């Protein structure tokens, strides 16, 4: 367990060698999907796993001031989470590694706001990576750019340099955990970019840091597209997106905008610096009414509603991610599991009847 956190002053001194290796700096302009985009499209269907300090407070977003000790799952049943995804016919999972509150599900050398200082010190990233390897499921990671614990004053641009290095350091930590388990990360899902101007995020450095180590990994930033006369526009909904609209967060590989389904027809070609890029859409939606486990979350979608969402989301070479949040015991809720298995049967019947 750490005794102190590395300060922003110390972070400024971290050399840039963490991203200095030569790697892919940006997507290649194209009107058709790349090899790795085709792999993402083929995965088609996955599970979102929202778990963290919010799980223990009946809140979706917290502000980074809650005590790390209040995170106290009885266990981390990662085997159950990933086996459920496998049994449901899903090809990968996206695990929340750090939400807007800044609490980290691994022991990070850059902060004390993590599992190492909590009520359960299990490295959740490590546990999920091991389970993904066991069941042959792809691993994706959600990471919030917005961090209300380490970078609460988002209006102060003078803090950006240190915090940007903080993020790069943490992303390298996450990739080190997965490499140790011989698991490749198939997706990084970034969130919270809207709290700062687009250009204040080190997206080029993030993209290169990831692609240098994980070239197959697809990278997306929530609310990916802007307007021609306002690239900073937030949000631009799927129904309002048109071919040729600017990529708000460049470089990135696919589009996000939770919890929305794609438009029909769904545009695929977007632009940056007068170059065109193919970008599929990934839908992320809840199976119930909340992202994180909540004692008041009792309203679930019906199987026929989820089947409709599945058909819309996975048409047009797009992807669906269904959220199933573990509870305070560290288990998926039985109702979630039963609904996912019923949906699997409904998908099979629908495919047979086509």
XYZ file of C-alpha atoms in Angstrom:
354
model
C 0.000 0.000 0.000
C 1.216 3.470 -0.809
C 1.961 5.974 1.925
C 1.759 9.139 -0.188
C 0.389 10.184 -3.562
C 2.651 11.597 -6.242
C 1.977 15.314 -6.434
C 1.293 17.296 -9.588
C 4.681 18.955 -9.097
C 6.378 15.572 -9.196
C 4.327 14.557 -12.197
C 5.661 17.495 -14.173
C 9.084 15.913 -13.874
C 7.994 12.582 -15.363
C 9.812 12.301 -18.696
C 7.919 11.892 -21.906
C 9.616 8.574 -22.614
C 6.380 6.896 -21.550
C 5.028 7.732 -25.005
C 8.253 8.331 -26.885
C 8.305 4.968 -28.676
C 7.299 5.184 -32.284
C 3.694 4.173 -32.772
C 0.498 4.967 -34.584
C -0.145 8.671 -34.084
C -3.522 8.917 -35.830
C -6.031 6.891 -37.845
C -5.417 6.531 -41.575
C -7.952 8.486 -43.646
C -10.377 6.032 -45.242
C -13.923 5.687 -46.548
C -14.083 2.033 -45.450
C -13.373 0.331 -42.097
C -9.786 -0.544 -41.230
C -8.683 -4.071 -40.321
C -9.087 -3.377 -36.610
C -12.390 -1.549 -37.059
C -13.654 -4.680 -38.825
C -12.613 -6.698 -35.778
C -14.581 -4.321 -33.542
C -17.642 -4.533 -35.790
C -17.381 -8.332 -35.791
C -17.354 -8.398 -31.964
C -20.784 -6.757 -32.267
C -22.078 -7.326 -28.723
C -20.615 -6.821 -25.267
C -21.157 -6.004 -21.607
C -20.537 -2.746 -19.756
C -19.476 -3.249 -16.119
C -20.008 -0.160 -13.955
C -18.471 -0.815 -10.542
C -16.681 1.450 -8.103
C -17.172 3.767 -5.162
C -20.550 4.912 -6.550
C -21.821 1.342 -6.087
C -21.866 1.939 -2.322
C -23.646 5.295 -2.313
C -26.698 4.896 -4.569
C -25.284 7.554 -6.900
C -24.343 7.655 -10.578
C -21.782 10.472 -10.241
C -19.903 11.404 -7.075
C -17.479 14.280 -6.614
C -14.247 12.617 -5.507
C -14.612 13.539 -1.823
C -16.069 10.253 -0.546
C -13.679 8.233 1.585
C -11.962 5.402 -0.272
C -12.779 3.223 2.736
C -16.479 3.351 1.774
C -15.684 1.132 -1.215
C -16.015 -2.264 0.464
C -17.325 -5.118 -1.700
C -17.587 -8.469 0.071
C -15.789 -10.073 -2.863
C -14.853 -9.431 -6.483
C -16.606 -12.174 -8.403
C -14.939 -11.366 -11.721
C -15.282 -14.991 -12.821
C -19.077 -14.687 -12.585
C -19.112 -11.375 -14.465
C -17.106 -12.669 -17.407
C -18.697 -16.126 -17.532
C -22.088 -14.412 -17.702
C -20.924 -12.318 -20.653
C -19.623 -15.466 -22.358
C -22.823 -17.432 -21.687
C -24.922 -14.503 -22.971
C -23.163 -14.617 -26.349
C -21.133 -11.461 -25.815
C -17.654 -11.094 -27.271
C -16.118 -8.565 -24.882
C -16.626 -6.493 -21.757
C -15.879 -2.860 -20.950
C -14.915 -2.418 -17.297
C -15.049 1.000 -15.624
C -11.488 1.463 -14.345
C -12.007 5.053 -13.120
C -15.211 7.095 -13.213
C -15.615 10.878 -12.877
C -14.994 10.633 -9.120
C -11.390 9.549 -9.791
C -11.515 6.363 -7.674
C -9.287 3.728 -9.314
C -10.031 -0.004 -9.354
C -6.316 -0.809 -9.302
C -3.367 0.169 -7.086
C -2.094 3.262 -8.888
C 1.263 4.771 -7.969
C -0.116 8.202 -8.867
C -2.891 8.463 -6.271
C -4.070 7.116 -2.938
C -7.690 7.305 -4.103
C -7.817 3.665 -5.151
C -8.522 0.116 -4.039
C -5.208 -0.120 -2.160
C -6.630 2.292 0.421
C -10.176 0.952 0.447
C -12.310 -1.652 2.188
C -11.308 -4.294 -0.378
C -7.797 -4.096 -1.860
C -8.397 -6.538 -4.724
C -7.000 -5.253 -8.023
C -10.195 -5.425 -10.070
C -8.434 -4.788 -13.391
C -6.161 -7.761 -12.719
C -9.060 -10.002 -11.657
C -11.147 -9.161 -14.729
C -8.153 -9.570 -17.058
C -7.559 -13.070 -15.648
C -11.223 -13.980 -16.130
C -11.237 -12.615 -19.697
C -8.251 -14.792 -20.515
C -9.936 -17.833 -18.916
C -13.146 -17.453 -20.917
C -11.721 -16.068 -24.162
C -13.548 -12.751 -23.820
C -12.117 -9.459 -25.083
C -11.240 -6.787 -22.499
C -12.165 -3.146 -22.892
C -11.567 -0.404 -20.332
C -13.557 2.730 -19.562
C -11.484 5.635 -18.223
C -12.899 9.038 -17.351
C -10.847 11.990 -18.582
C -12.743 14.081 -16.057
C -11.357 13.383 -12.579
C -13.076 15.263 -9.759
C -10.563 14.055 -7.172
C -7.246 14.853 -8.905
C -8.336 17.655 -11.241
C -11.452 19.183 -9.736
C -10.690 22.724 -10.939
C -11.273 22.138 -14.640
C -11.481 25.871 -15.343
C -7.798 26.333 -14.465
C -5.870 25.468 -17.636
C -2.532 25.900 -15.825
C -3.200 22.533 -14.137
C -3.589 20.682 -17.441
C 0.080 19.812 -18.021
C 0.456 17.954 -14.747
C -2.928 16.256 -14.967
C -2.329 15.181 -18.571
C 0.867 13.439 -17.468
C -1.111 11.851 -14.660
C -3.501 10.318 -17.194
C -0.747 9.014 -19.466
C 0.949 7.438 -16.441
C -2.262 5.730 -15.381
C -3.040 4.444 -18.870
C 0.415 2.892 -18.985
C -0.294 1.258 -15.620
C -3.515 -0.251 -16.940
C -1.784 -1.633 -20.009
C 1.000 -3.066 -17.828
C -1.585 -4.998 -15.777
C -3.192 -6.500 -18.862
C 0.148 -7.330 -20.491
C 1.200 -9.100 -17.301
C -1.868 -11.296 -17.743
C -1.165 -11.763 -21.468
C -4.482 -10.102 -22.308
C -4.805 -7.544 -25.090
C -7.078 -4.547 -24.575
C -9.554 -4.382 -27.466
C -11.087 -1.007 -26.563
C -10.517 2.145 -24.522
C -13.726 4.081 -23.807
C -13.062 7.660 -22.658
C -15.643 9.878 -20.979
C -16.130 13.347 -19.513
C -14.355 15.330 -22.223
C -17.051 17.994 -22.289
C -15.804 19.672 -19.072
C -12.860 21.240 -20.944
C -12.297 22.597 -24.437
C -11.431 19.770 -26.819
C -7.889 21.005 -27.439
C -7.004 20.883 -23.734
C -7.076 17.082 -23.691
C -3.837 15.309 -24.767
C -5.664 13.066 -27.215
C -2.718 12.662 -29.588
C -0.467 11.556 -26.717
C -3.156 9.236 -25.362
C -3.743 7.709 -28.789
C -0.048 7.091 -29.404
C 0.570 5.768 -25.880
C -2.165 3.174 -26.353
C -1.514 2.251 -29.978
C 2.215 1.817 -29.339
C 1.418 -1.037 -26.969
C -2.030 -2.132 -28.169
C -2.309 -1.481 -31.932
C -5.576 -3.445 -32.226
C -7.234 -1.422 -29.471
C -10.058 0.805 -30.672
C -10.245 4.220 -29.012
C -13.395 6.276 -28.583
C -14.385 9.425 -26.687
C -17.977 9.963 -25.560
C -19.864 12.500 -27.709
C -17.386 12.152 -30.543
C -18.836 14.457 -33.202
C -19.220 18.251 -33.403
C -20.987 20.601 -35.795
C -19.398 22.134 -38.927
C -19.690 25.638 -37.461
C -18.969 24.528 -33.889
C -16.702 21.485 -33.359
C -17.069 21.986 -29.568
C -20.862 21.550 -29.679
C -22.145 19.272 -26.916
C -23.978 17.095 -27.523
C -24.617 16.290 -31.177
C -27.123 13.444 -31.074
C -26.980 10.515 -33.548
C -30.084 11.745 -35.377
C -28.366 15.098 -35.954
C -25.049 13.725 -37.261
C -24.314 13.967 -40.984
C -21.513 12.693 -43.166
C -18.635 15.133 -43.215
C -19.301 16.584 -39.760
C -16.094 17.258 -37.773
C -14.592 14.733 -35.372
C -14.783 16.521 -32.042
C -12.146 14.365 -30.334
C -9.345 13.547 -32.734
C -7.664 11.099 -32.995
C -10.243 8.402 -32.235
C -11.577 5.306 -34.011
C -15.306 5.071 -33.339
C -18.269 7.157 -32.180
C -20.026 7.179 -28.820
C -22.939 8.995 -27.276
C -24.602 7.108 -24.443
C -27.306 5.941 -24.059
C -28.410 6.571 -27.643
C -28.975 4.180 -30.526
C -27.684 5.029 -34.024
C -29.734 6.845 -36.613
C -31.078 5.053 -39.684
C -29.380 5.614 -42.011
C -26.275 5.959 -39.893
C -23.525 8.142 -41.385
C -20.042 6.683 -41.189
C -17.689 9.258 -42.735
C -16.464 12.183 -40.633
C -13.708 14.711 -41.083
C -10.637 16.262 -39.493
C -8.401 18.801 -41.243
C -10.209 18.173 -44.543
C -9.533 14.422 -44.412
C -12.222 11.772 -44.177
C -12.383 8.943 -41.637
C -14.675 5.951 -41.269
C -16.164 5.721 -37.758
C -18.731 3.088 -36.650
C -21.156 3.769 -33.797
C -21.117 1.915 -30.467
C -24.367 2.013 -28.448
C -24.072 1.711 -24.670
C -27.366 1.275 -22.833
C -28.596 0.082 -19.435
C -30.406 -3.186 -18.870
C -32.240 -1.502 -15.974
C -32.456 2.233 -15.196
C -29.032 2.940 -13.629
C -25.403 2.547 -14.682
C -24.108 1.694 -11.190
C -25.802 -0.661 -8.758
C -28.436 1.237 -6.801
C -30.785 -0.106 -4.133
C -33.625 1.843 -5.776
C -32.940 0.441 -9.254
C -35.876 -1.907 -9.758
C -37.163 -1.009 -13.252
C -35.835 -3.311 -15.965
C -36.296 -3.340 -19.705
C -38.328 -6.191 -21.138
C -36.802 -8.837 -23.378
C -38.682 -7.643 -26.460
C -37.471 -4.076 -25.841
C -33.861 -5.253 -25.511
C -34.237 -7.374 -28.653
C -35.434 -4.298 -30.546
C -32.456 -2.317 -29.211
C -30.090 -5.138 -30.171
C -31.380 -5.248 -33.733
C -31.163 -1.464 -34.162
C -27.746 -1.154 -32.489
C -26.026 -3.996 -34.345
C -27.389 -3.177 -37.800
C -25.382 -1.023 -40.206
C -22.017 -2.411 -38.963
C -22.464 -0.994 -35.471
C -22.072 -2.395 -31.947
C -24.187 -2.828 -28.781
C -22.879 -2.788 -25.202
C -25.410 -3.667 -22.451
C -24.698 -2.497 -18.914
C -24.924 -5.040 -16.062
C -23.650 -3.551 -12.769
C -22.277 -5.753 -9.942
C -23.818 -5.215 -6.513
C -22.181 -4.433 -3.175
C -21.348 -8.108 -2.638
C -19.376 -8.042 -5.890
C -21.872 -10.174 -7.803
C -24.022 -9.521 -10.842
C -27.699 -9.392 -9.935
C -29.562 -12.608 -10.731
C -32.258 -10.649 -12.536
C -29.628 -9.227 -14.900
C -28.280 -12.705 -15.607
C -31.752 -14.149 -16.240
C -32.624 -11.282 -18.581
C -29.383 -11.640 -20.543
C -29.991 -15.363 -21.017
C -33.570 -14.731 -22.132
C -32.294 -12.125 -24.582
C -29.795 -14.626 -25.980
C -32.667 -17.015 -26.753
C -34.733 -14.225 -28.292
C -31.818 -13.202 -30.532
C -31.394 -16.805 -31.701
C -35.112 -17.208 -32.443
C -35.218 -13.904 -34.312
C -32.197 -14.880 -36.406
C -33.762 -18.258 -37.237
C -37.030 -16.661 -38.325
C -35.480 -14.162 -40.683
